Amino acid sequence: MGESNRLAGQYFDAAMDLLRRVRDEEDEPIGAAGTLIADTVEAGGRVFVFGAGHSSLPAQDTVYRAGGLAIMNLLTVPGVVGVDVRPATLGSALERVDGLAGAVLDTSPMEAGDVLVIISLSGRNALPVEMAMNARALGLKVVGVTSVAYAEETRSRHVSGTFLRDHCDIVVDSKIPVGDAELTLPGIEAPFAPASTVVTSAIMQSVVATAAGVLADRGIDPPLLRSGNVDGGHDWNGRVIREYADRIYYRQ
């Protein structure tokens, strides 16, 4: 096997090892997060998901997603939800700006009792920390998806000295090591091959799956979307979106 193929195999092994750890060690908080979302759906509440930079990818993957819940909404912060902003480094800089999270939440449609899932690999920057702090002050329930290793091995960049994990009702630990790179090789100075997107996306989908199952157990038809590329998918989605229109913001 060539060197490149060997590295590919090593990456898959590393990602699967992380997935197994999350499956075995984070079952309780994942179940709690899914149940919280189901409770919110049943109570007529709203669910929003937020992530900055690459942490936005697992958040976006749950929104308007075939096989996902129609009521998952992306909380957007201009300039930080992807690398489409120019320069890309601006997004990283905005994550450290004090007060930005408060301004976003003050103009959002969320109300007390709603759920906000905050995804932040390090959980150390001002934006996710203040997002969680301000959300709880508004009466929102906060789920944090983060790597607890960062809180144990790095310093917070928020004035409080705290991390995202310190301001959540539920914390799911992604188990990603500090630096988010799984492979090393002699002759390559920097570690490479990050796995946080793979693992965090799996966490988010497991939470959504749990929520759907809890709703079904309660006799509630979960508001799931179908693929628009299967026969009848568009009609199905139109019905679900109309039924839950008061809690869906990506159609407005």
mmCIF file of N, CA and C in Angstrom, residues 49-171:
data_model
loop_
_atom_site.group_PDB
_atom_site.id
_atom_site.type_symbol
_atom_site.label_atom_id
_atom_site.label_comp_id
_atom_site.label_asym_id
_atom_site.label_seq_id
_atom_site.Cartn_x
_atom_site.Cartn_y
_atom_site.Cartn_z
ATOM 1 N N VAL A 49 -29.500 26.535 16.107
ATOM 2 C CA VAL A 49 -28.156 25.965 16.184
ATOM 3 C C VAL A 49 -27.165 27.022 15.717
ATOM 4 N N PHE A 50 -26.046 27.122 16.432
ATOM 5 C CA PHE A 50 -25.035 28.115 16.082
ATOM 6 C C PHE A 50 -23.649 27.492 16.123
ATOM 7 N N GLY A 51 -22.836 27.875 15.163
ATOM 8 C CA GLY A 51 -21.424 27.536 15.178
ATOM 9 C C GLY A 51 -20.673 28.586 14.386
ATOM 10 N N ALA A 52 -19.438 28.855 14.765
ATOM 11 C CA ALA A 52 -18.625 29.840 14.060
ATOM 12 C C ALA A 52 -17.533 29.125 13.275
ATOM 13 N N GLY A 53 -17.187 29.677 12.118
ATOM 14 C CA GLY A 53 -16.127 29.084 11.307
ATOM 15 C C GLY A 53 -16.477 27.664 10.900
ATOM 16 N N HIS A 54 -15.519 26.757 11.026
ATOM 17 C CA HIS A 54 -15.782 25.373 10.649
ATOM 18 C C HIS A 54 -16.761 24.695 11.606
ATOM 19 N N SER A 55 -16.935 25.229 12.785
ATOM 20 C CA SER A 55 -17.951 24.685 13.698
ATOM 21 C C SER A 55 -19.360 24.971 13.200
ATOM 22 N N SER A 56 -19.475 25.851 12.209
ATOM 23 C CA SER A 56 -20.781 26.103 11.612
ATOM 24 C C SER A 56 -21.219 24.965 10.692
ATOM 25 N N LEU A 57 -20.270 24.184 10.200
ATOM 26 C CA LEU A 57 -20.623 23.124 9.248
ATOM 27 C C LEU A 57 -21.555 22.083 9.865
ATOM 28 N N PRO A 58 -21.267 21.548 11.063
ATOM 29 C CA PRO A 58 -22.217 20.603 11.658
ATOM 30 C C PRO A 58 -23.555 21.250 12.007
ATOM 31 N N ALA A 59 -23.539 22.546 12.301
ATOM 32 C CA ALA A 59 -24.805 23.242 12.571
ATOM 33 C C ALA A 59 -25.636 23.322 11.291
ATOM 34 N N GLN A 60 -25.001 23.745 10.207
ATOM 35 C CA GLN A 60 -25.717 23.863 8.944
ATOM 36 C C GLN A 60 -26.231 22.510 8.452
ATOM 37 N N ASP A 61 -25.544 21.454 8.801
ATOM 38 C CA ASP A 61 -25.920 20.125 8.337
ATOM 39 C C ASP A 61 -27.251 19.649 8.920
ATOM 40 N N THR A 62 -27.724 20.300 9.967
ATOM 41 C CA THR A 62 -29.000 19.903 10.568
ATOM 42 C C THR A 62 -30.166 20.750 10.076
ATOM 43 N N VAL A 63 -29.892 21.772 9.290
ATOM 44 C CA VAL A 63 -30.926 22.736 8.905
ATOM 45 C C VAL A 63 -31.427 22.449 7.497
ATOM 46 N N TYR A 64 -32.758 22.352 7.342
ATOM 47 C CA TYR A 64 -33.391 22.064 6.054
ATOM 48 C C TYR A 64 -32.724 20.855 5.425
ATOM 49 N N ARG A 65 -32.695 19.776 6.192
ATOM 50 C CA ARG A 65 -31.905 18.588 5.840
ATOM 51 C C ARG A 65 -32.818 17.404 5.613
ATOM 52 N N ALA A 66 -32.662 16.746 4.487
ATOM 53 C CA ALA A 66 -33.401 15.507 4.251
ATOM 54 C C ALA A 66 -33.089 14.508 5.365
ATOM 55 N N GLY A 67 -34.125 13.949 5.967
ATOM 56 C CA GLY A 67 -33.935 13.040 7.085
ATOM 57 C C GLY A 67 -33.781 13.741 8.416
ATOM 58 N N GLY A 68 -33.857 15.075 8.415
ATOM 59 C CA GLY A 68 -33.703 15.852 9.642
ATOM 60 C C GLY A 68 -35.004 16.501 10.059
ATOM 61 N N LEU A 69 -34.959 17.174 11.191
ATOM 62 C CA LEU A 69 -36.140 17.847 11.725
ATOM 63 C C LEU A 69 -36.305 19.211 11.063
ATOM 64 N N ALA A 70 -37.507 19.494 10.616
ATOM 65 C CA ALA A 70 -37.776 20.745 9.908
ATOM 66 C C ALA A 70 -37.621 21.964 10.802
ATOM 67 N N ILE A 71 -37.689 21.781 12.118
ATOM 68 C CA ILE A 71 -37.702 22.920 13.041
ATOM 69 C C ILE A 71 -36.300 23.350 13.474
ATOM 70 N N MET A 72 -35.251 22.768 12.894
ATOM 71 C CA MET A 72 -33.892 23.191 13.218
ATOM 72 C C MET A 72 -33.559 24.452 12.420
ATOM 73 N N ASN A 73 -33.194 25.519 13.116
ATOM 74 C CA ASN A 73 -32.898 26.810 12.489
ATOM 75 C C ASN A 73 -31.449 27.206 12.753
ATOM 76 N N LEU A 74 -30.811 27.817 11.765
ATOM 77 C CA LEU A 74 -29.443 28.300 11.938
ATOM 78 C C LEU A 74 -29.468 29.716 12.492
ATOM 79 N N LEU A 75 -28.793 29.926 13.611
ATOM 80 C CA LEU A 75 -28.600 31.277 14.139
ATOM 81 C C LEU A 75 -27.355 31.843 13.475
ATOM 82 N N THR A 76 -27.541 32.858 12.656
ATOM 83 C CA THR A 76 -26.415 33.382 11.886
ATOM 84 C C THR A 76 -25.841 34.640 12.531
ATOM 85 N N VAL A 77 -24.539 34.728 12.496
ATOM 86 C CA VAL A 77 -23.807 35.920 12.911
ATOM 87 C C VAL A 77 -23.005 36.358 11.702
ATOM 88 N N PRO A 78 -23.297 37.518 11.122
ATOM 89 C CA PRO A 78 -22.613 37.937 9.897
ATOM 90 C C PRO A 78 -21.094 37.881 10.037
ATOM 91 N N GLY A 79 -20.475 37.226 9.067
ATOM 92 C CA GLY A 79 -19.023 37.179 9.036
ATOM 93 C C GLY A 79 -18.387 35.998 9.726
ATOM 94 N N VAL A 80 -19.172 35.200 10.463
ATOM 95 C CA VAL A 80 -18.533 34.115 11.218
ATOM 96 C C VAL A 80 -19.088 32.729 10.902
ATOM 97 N N VAL A 81 -20.069 32.627 10.019
ATOM 98 C CA VAL A 81 -20.693 31.328 9.799
ATOM 99 C C VAL A 81 -20.010 30.503 8.714
ATOM 100 N N GLY A 82 -18.944 31.004 8.129
ATOM 101 C CA GLY A 82 -18.245 30.232 7.111
ATOM 102 C C GLY A 82 -16.984 30.925 6.662
ATOM 103 N N VAL A 83 -16.310 30.311 5.707
ATOM 104 C CA VAL A 83 -15.063 30.892 5.200
ATOM 105 C C VAL A 83 -15.306 31.669 3.911
ATOM 106 N N ASP A 84 -16.587 31.983 3.626
ATOM 107 C CA ASP A 84 -16.887 32.769 2.430
ATOM 108 C C ASP A 84 -16.591 34.250 2.636
ATOM 109 N N VAL A 85 -16.466 34.692 3.893
ATOM 110 C CA VAL A 85 -16.134 36.076 4.175
ATOM 111 C C VAL A 85 -14.681 36.339 3.760
ATOM 112 N N ARG A 86 -14.406 37.534 3.287
ATOM 113 C CA ARG A 86 -13.054 37.897 2.867
ATOM 114 C C ARG A 86 -12.556 39.065 3.694
ATOM 115 N N PRO A 87 -11.371 38.984 4.293
ATOM 116 C CA PRO A 87 -10.531 37.791 4.324
ATOM 117 C C PRO A 87 -11.093 36.751 5.300
ATOM 118 N N ALA A 88 -10.752 35.498 5.107
ATOM 119 C CA ALA A 88 -11.264 34.428 5.961
ATOM 120 C C ALA A 88 -10.862 34.639 7.414
ATOM 121 N N THR A 89 -9.736 35.316 7.627
ATOM 122 C CA THR A 89 -9.274 35.562 8.993
ATOM 123 C C THR A 89 -10.199 36.500 9.764
ATOM 124 N N LEU A 90 -11.050 37.246 9.047
ATOM 125 C CA LEU A 90 -11.981 38.140 9.731
ATOM 126 C C LEU A 90 -12.917 37.359 10.626
ATOM 127 N N GLY A 91 -13.361 36.197 10.155
ATOM 128 C CA GLY A 91 -14.263 35.381 10.973
ATOM 129 C C GLY A 91 -13.626 35.003 12.294
ATOM 130 N N SER A 92 -12.359 34.613 12.258
ATOM 131 C CA SER A 92 -11.655 34.263 13.496
ATOM 132 C C SER A 92 -11.547 35.465 14.423
ATOM 133 N N ALA A 93 -11.309 36.633 13.833
ATOM 134 C CA ALA A 93 -11.196 37.844 14.650
ATOM 135 C C ALA A 93 -12.522 38.199 15.300
ATOM 136 N N LEU A 94 -13.624 38.042 14.559
ATOM 137 C CA LEU A 94 -14.939 38.386 15.102
ATOM 138 C C LEU A 94 -15.333 37.481 16.262
ATOM 139 N N GLU A 95 -14.819 36.251 16.280
ATOM 140 C CA GLU A 95 -15.127 35.340 17.387
ATOM 141 C C GLU A 95 -14.606 35.868 18.720
ATOM 142 N N ARG A 96 -13.672 36.812 18.651
ATOM 143 C CA ARG A 96 -13.063 37.329 19.881
ATOM 144 C C ARG A 96 -13.617 38.694 20.279
ATOM 145 N N VAL A 97 -14.637 39.162 19.557
ATOM 146 C CA VAL A 97 -15.190 40.489 19.814
ATOM 147 C C VAL A 97 -16.215 40.426 20.950
ATOM 148 N N ASP A 98 -16.003 41.200 21.978
ATOM 149 C CA ASP A 98 -16.952 41.261 23.093
ATOM 150 C C ASP A 98 -18.224 41.977 22.656
ATOM 151 N N GLY A 99 -19.363 41.477 23.097
ATOM 152 C CA GLY A 99 -20.637 42.136 22.853
ATOM 153 C C GLY A 99 -21.372 41.700 21.606
ATOM 154 N N LEU A 100 -20.693 41.007 20.699
ATOM 155 C CA LEU A 100 -21.330 40.601 19.448
ATOM 156 C C LEU A 100 -22.467 39.613 19.694
ATOM 157 N N ALA A 101 -22.251 38.670 20.582
ATOM 158 C CA ALA A 101 -23.276 37.663 20.850
ATOM 159 C C ALA A 101 -24.539 38.297 21.407
ATOM 160 N N GLY A 102 -24.378 39.266 22.306
ATOM 161 C CA GLY A 102 -25.541 39.930 22.883
ATOM 162 C C GLY A 102 -26.366 40.647 21.841
ATOM 163 N N ALA A 103 -25.690 41.315 20.907
ATOM 164 C CA ALA A 103 -26.409 42.022 19.848
ATOM 165 C C ALA A 103 -27.191 41.058 18.971
ATOM 166 N N VAL A 104 -26.611 39.910 18.689
ATOM 167 C CA VAL A 104 -27.290 38.909 17.856
ATOM 168 C C VAL A 104 -28.515 38.364 18.573
ATOM 169 N N LEU A 105 -28.360 38.000 19.827
ATOM 170 C CA LEU A 105 -29.483 37.417 20.564
ATOM 171 C C LEU A 105 -30.595 38.431 20.789
ATOM 172 N N ASP A 106 -30.232 39.682 21.025
ATOM 173 C CA ASP A 106 -31.250 40.717 21.271
ATOM 174 C C ASP A 106 -32.127 40.954 20.048
ATOM 175 N N THR A 107 -31.633 40.623 18.872
ATOM 176 C CA THR A 107 -32.411 40.831 17.653
ATOM 177 C C THR A 107 -32.931 39.519 17.063
ATOM 178 N N SER A 108 -32.785 38.439 17.781
ATOM 179 C CA SER A 108 -33.252 37.140 17.296
ATOM 180 C C SER A 108 -34.693 36.918 17.746
ATOM 181 N N PRO A 109 -35.396 35.960 17.131
ATOM 182 C CA PRO A 109 -36.778 35.686 17.520
ATOM 183 C C PRO A 109 -36.908 34.739 18.701
ATOM 184 N N MET A 110 -35.800 34.314 19.280
ATOM 185 C CA MET A 110 -35.862 33.334 20.361
ATOM 186 C C MET A 110 -36.481 33.916 21.626
ATOM 187 N N GLU A 111 -37.178 33.041 22.357
ATOM 188 C CA GLU A 111 -37.842 33.426 23.589
ATOM 189 C C GLU A 111 -37.489 32.433 24.693
ATOM 190 N N ALA A 112 -37.778 32.813 25.924
ATOM 191 C CA ALA A 112 -37.517 31.935 27.063
ATOM 192 C C ALA A 112 -38.160 30.573 26.828
ATOM 193 N N GLY A 113 -37.402 29.532 27.118
ATOM 194 C CA GLY A 113 -37.888 28.179 26.922
ATOM 195 C C GLY A 113 -37.445 27.549 25.624
ATOM 196 N N ASP A 114 -36.977 28.362 24.678
ATOM 197 C CA ASP A 114 -36.444 27.823 23.430
ATOM 198 C C ASP A 114 -35.075 27.184 23.676
ATOM 199 N N VAL A 115 -34.592 26.454 22.677
ATOM 200 C CA VAL A 115 -33.300 25.759 22.787
ATOM 201 C C VAL A 115 -32.299 26.362 21.808
ATOM 202 N N LEU A 116 -31.088 26.574 22.293
ATOM 203 C CA LEU A 116 -29.978 27.000 21.443
ATOM 204 C C LEU A 116 -28.845 25.995 21.600
ATOM 205 N N VAL A 117 -28.476 25.360 20.503
ATOM 206 C CA VAL A 117 -27.320 24.466 20.482
ATOM 207 C C VAL A 117 -26.130 25.271 19.984
ATOM 208 N N ILE A 118 -25.084 25.349 20.779
ATOM 209 C CA ILE A 118 -23.881 26.100 20.418
ATOM 210 C C ILE A 118 -22.752 25.118 20.173
ATOM 211 N N ILE A 119 -22.192 25.155 18.975
ATOM 212 C CA ILE A 119 -21.084 24.279 18.616
ATOM 213 C C ILE A 119 -19.808 25.109 18.570
ATOM 214 N N SER A 120 -18.836 24.726 19.362
ATOM 215 C CA SER A 120 -17.536 25.406 19.343
ATOM 216 C C SER A 120 -16.480 24.403 19.760
ATOM 217 N N LEU A 121 -15.565 24.104 18.865
ATOM 218 C CA LEU A 121 -14.557 23.102 19.160
ATOM 219 C C LEU A 121 -13.784 23.454 20.423
ATOM 220 N N SER A 122 -13.245 24.652 20.481
ATOM 221 C CA SER A 122 -12.439 25.036 21.652
ATOM 222 C C SER A 122 -13.286 25.588 22.784
ATOM 223 N N GLY A 123 -14.378 26.259 22.459
ATOM 224 C CA GLY A 123 -15.217 26.869 23.487
ATOM 225 C C GLY A 123 -14.522 27.950 24.269
ATOM 226 N N ARG A 124 -13.442 28.517 23.734
ATOM 227 C CA ARG A 124 -12.626 29.456 24.515
ATOM 228 C C ARG A 124 -12.778 30.905 24.086
ATOM 229 N N ASN A 125 -13.355 31.135 22.904
ATOM 230 C CA ASN A 125 -13.468 32.495 22.393
ATOM 231 C C ASN A 125 -14.666 33.229 22.986
ATOM 232 N N ALA A 126 -14.623 34.547 22.893
ATOM 233 C CA ALA A 126 -15.675 35.367 23.506
ATOM 234 C C ALA A 126 -17.052 35.064 22.926
ATOM 235 N N LEU A 127 -17.132 34.841 21.624
ATOM 236 C CA LEU A 127 -18.440 34.690 20.985
ATOM 237 C C LEU A 127 -19.232 33.501 21.519
ATOM 238 N N PRO A 128 -18.724 32.267 21.511
ATOM 239 C CA PRO A 128 -19.526 31.168 22.047
ATOM 240 C C PRO A 128 -19.768 31.272 23.550
ATOM 241 N N VAL A 129 -18.784 31.794 24.289
ATOM 242 C CA VAL A 129 -18.970 31.941 25.735
ATOM 243 C C VAL A 129 -20.088 32.934 26.031
ATOM 244 N N GLU A 130 -20.030 34.102 25.400
ATOM 245 C CA GLU A 130 -21.064 35.114 25.643
ATOM 246 C C GLU A 130 -22.407 34.682 25.066
ATOM 247 N N MET A 131 -22.383 33.939 23.974
ATOM 248 C CA MET A 131 -23.625 33.434 23.396
ATOM 249 C C MET A 131 -24.348 32.563 24.427
ATOM 250 N N ALA A 132 -23.615 31.678 25.067
ATOM 251 C CA ALA A 132 -24.213 30.803 26.077
ATOM 252 C C ALA A 132 -24.652 31.588 27.304
ATOM 253 N N MET A 133 -23.824 32.488 27.783
ATOM 254 C CA MET A 133 -24.153 33.278 28.964
ATOM 255 C C MET A 133 -25.419 34.104 28.741
ATOM 256 N N ASN A 134 -25.459 34.815 27.622
ATOM 257 C CA ASN A 134 -26.599 35.683 27.331
ATOM 258 C C ASN A 134 -27.853 34.876 27.049
ATOM 259 N N ALA A 135 -27.701 33.735 26.387
ATOM 260 C CA ALA A 135 -28.864 32.899 26.090
ATOM 261 C C ALA A 135 -29.517 32.410 27.381
ATOM 262 N N ARG A 136 -28.716 31.972 28.313
ATOM 263 C CA ARG A 136 -29.291 31.499 29.584
ATOM 264 C C ARG A 136 -29.924 32.649 30.363
ATOM 265 N N ALA A 137 -29.339 33.826 30.266
ATOM 266 C CA ALA A 137 -29.923 34.988 30.939
ATOM 267 C C ALA A 137 -31.287 35.324 30.366
ATOM 268 N N LEU A 138 -31.498 34.989 29.084
ATOM 269 C CA LEU A 138 -32.788 35.228 28.436
ATOM 270 C C LEU A 138 -33.785 34.099 28.690
ATOM 271 N N GLY A 139 -33.358 33.081 29.405
ATOM 272 C CA GLY A 139 -34.247 31.966 29.717
ATOM 273 C C GLY A 139 -34.221 30.844 28.708
ATOM 274 N N LEU A 140 -33.216 30.856 27.818
ATOM 275 C CA LEU A 140 -33.086 29.779 26.847
ATOM 276 C C LEU A 140 -32.378 28.590 27.477
ATOM 277 N N LYS A 141 -32.672 27.412 26.954
ATOM 278 C CA LYS A 141 -31.919 26.218 27.322
ATOM 279 C C LYS A 141 -30.753 26.078 26.352
ATOM 280 N N VAL A 142 -29.568 25.839 26.881
ATOM 281 C CA VAL A 142 -28.361 25.827 26.056
ATOM 282 C C VAL A 142 -27.714 24.446 26.073
ATOM 283 N N VAL A 143 -27.469 23.936 24.872
ATOM 284 C CA VAL A 143 -26.702 22.701 24.698
ATOM 285 C C VAL A 143 -25.367 23.085 24.075
ATOM 286 N N GLY A 144 -24.281 22.698 24.688
ATOM 287 C CA GLY A 144 -22.960 22.979 24.148
ATOM 288 C C GLY A 144 -22.325 21.715 23.599
ATOM 289 N N VAL A 145 -21.824 21.793 22.373
ATOM 290 C CA VAL A 145 -21.067 20.691 21.772
ATOM 291 C C VAL A 145 -19.650 21.194 21.587
ATOM 292 N N THR A 146 -18.724 20.654 22.353
ATOM 293 C CA THR A 146 -17.382 21.217 22.429
ATOM 294 C C THR A 146 -16.386 20.139 22.828
ATOM 295 N N SER A 147 -15.108 20.461 22.717
ATOM 296 C CA SER A 147 -14.072 19.557 23.198
ATOM 297 C C SER A 147 -13.643 20.008 24.589
ATOM 298 N N VAL A 148 -13.947 19.183 25.566
ATOM 299 C CA VAL A 148 -13.603 19.530 26.948
ATOM 300 C C VAL A 148 -12.090 19.613 27.130
ATOM 301 N N ALA A 149 -11.328 18.945 26.279
ATOM 302 C CA ALA A 149 -9.866 18.988 26.397
ATOM 303 C C ALA A 149 -9.343 20.408 26.325
ATOM 304 N N TYR A 150 -9.983 21.263 25.522
ATOM 305 C CA TYR A 150 -9.520 22.651 25.412
ATOM 306 C C TYR A 150 -9.686 23.387 26.739
ATOM 307 N N ALA A 151 -10.776 23.098 27.437
ATOM 308 C CA ALA A 151 -10.996 23.760 28.721
ATOM 309 C C ALA A 151 -9.995 23.297 29.769
ATOM 310 N N GLU A 152 -9.419 22.145 29.540
ATOM 311 C CA GLU A 152 -8.465 21.600 30.496
ATOM 312 C C GLU A 152 -7.013 21.921 30.142
ATOM 313 N N GLU A 153 -6.758 22.236 28.869
ATOM 314 C CA GLU A 153 -5.379 22.390 28.421
ATOM 315 C C GLU A 153 -5.052 23.766 27.844
ATOM 316 N N THR A 154 -6.063 24.647 27.702
ATOM 317 C CA THR A 154 -5.807 25.986 27.170
ATOM 318 C C THR A 154 -6.421 27.019 28.103
ATOM 319 N N ARG A 155 -6.180 28.279 27.795
ATOM 320 C CA ARG A 155 -6.745 29.377 28.570
ATOM 321 C C ARG A 155 -7.886 30.020 27.801
ATOM 322 N N SER A 156 -8.921 30.419 28.541
ATOM 323 C CA SER A 156 -10.051 31.101 27.913
ATOM 324 C C SER A 156 -9.617 32.447 27.354
ATOM 325 N N ARG A 157 -10.263 32.854 26.257
ATOM 326 C CA ARG A 157 -10.031 34.189 25.703
ATOM 327 C C ARG A 157 -11.127 35.163 26.132
ATOM 328 N N HIS A 158 -12.043 34.703 26.977
ATOM 329 C CA HIS A 158 -13.092 35.593 27.477
ATOM 330 C C HIS A 158 -12.660 36.205 28.791
ATOM 331 N N VAL A 159 -13.101 37.416 29.042
ATOM 332 C CA VAL A 159 -12.675 38.140 30.231
ATOM 333 C C VAL A 159 -13.012 37.390 31.514
ATOM 334 N N SER A 160 -14.044 36.559 31.480
ATOM 335 C CA SER A 160 -14.453 35.810 32.678
ATOM 336 C C SER A 160 -13.511 34.659 32.992
ATOM 337 N N GLY A 161 -12.696 34.276 32.014
ATOM 338 C CA GLY A 161 -11.828 33.127 32.210
ATOM 339 C C GLY A 161 -12.548 31.795 32.069
ATOM 340 N N THR A 162 -13.793 31.827 31.618
ATOM 341 C CA THR A 162 -14.592 30.612 31.510
ATOM 342 C C THR A 162 -14.676 30.142 30.056
ATOM 343 N N PHE A 163 -15.217 28.935 29.891
ATOM 344 C CA PHE A 163 -15.378 28.314 28.581
ATOM 345 C C PHE A 163 -16.863 28.070 28.316
ATOM 346 N N LEU A 164 -17.155 27.715 27.078
ATOM 347 C CA LEU A 164 -18.534 27.392 26.712
ATOM 348 C C LEU A 164 -19.132 26.369 27.660
ATOM 349 N N ARG A 165 -18.384 25.354 27.993
ATOM 350 C CA ARG A 165 -18.920 24.262 28.810
ATOM 351 C C ARG A 165 -19.420 24.747 30.176
ATOM 352 N N ASP A 166 -18.936 25.907 30.617
ATOM 353 C CA ASP A 166 -19.309 26.415 31.944
ATOM 354 C C ASP A 166 -20.664 27.099 31.954
ATOM 355 N N HIS A 167 -21.308 27.258 30.800
ATOM 356 C CA HIS A 167 -22.546 28.030 30.726
ATOM 357 C C HIS A 167 -23.643 27.282 29.966
ATOM 358 N N CYS A 168 -23.642 25.970 30.078
ATOM 359 C CA CYS A 168 -24.599 25.147 29.336
ATOM 360 C C CYS A 168 -25.454 24.319 30.284
ATOM 361 N N ASP A 169 -26.664 24.040 29.855
ATOM 362 C CA ASP A 169 -27.510 23.105 30.589
ATOM 363 C C ASP A 169 -27.079 21.668 30.313
ATOM 364 N N ILE A 170 -26.612 21.418 29.103
ATOM 365 C CA ILE A 170 -26.121 20.095 28.702
ATOM 366 C C ILE A 170 -24.844 20.299 27.899
ATOM 367 N N VAL A 171 -23.827 19.501 28.172
ATOM 368 C CA VAL A 171 -22.567 19.558 27.430
ATOM 369 C C VAL A 171 -22.288 18.197 26.815
#
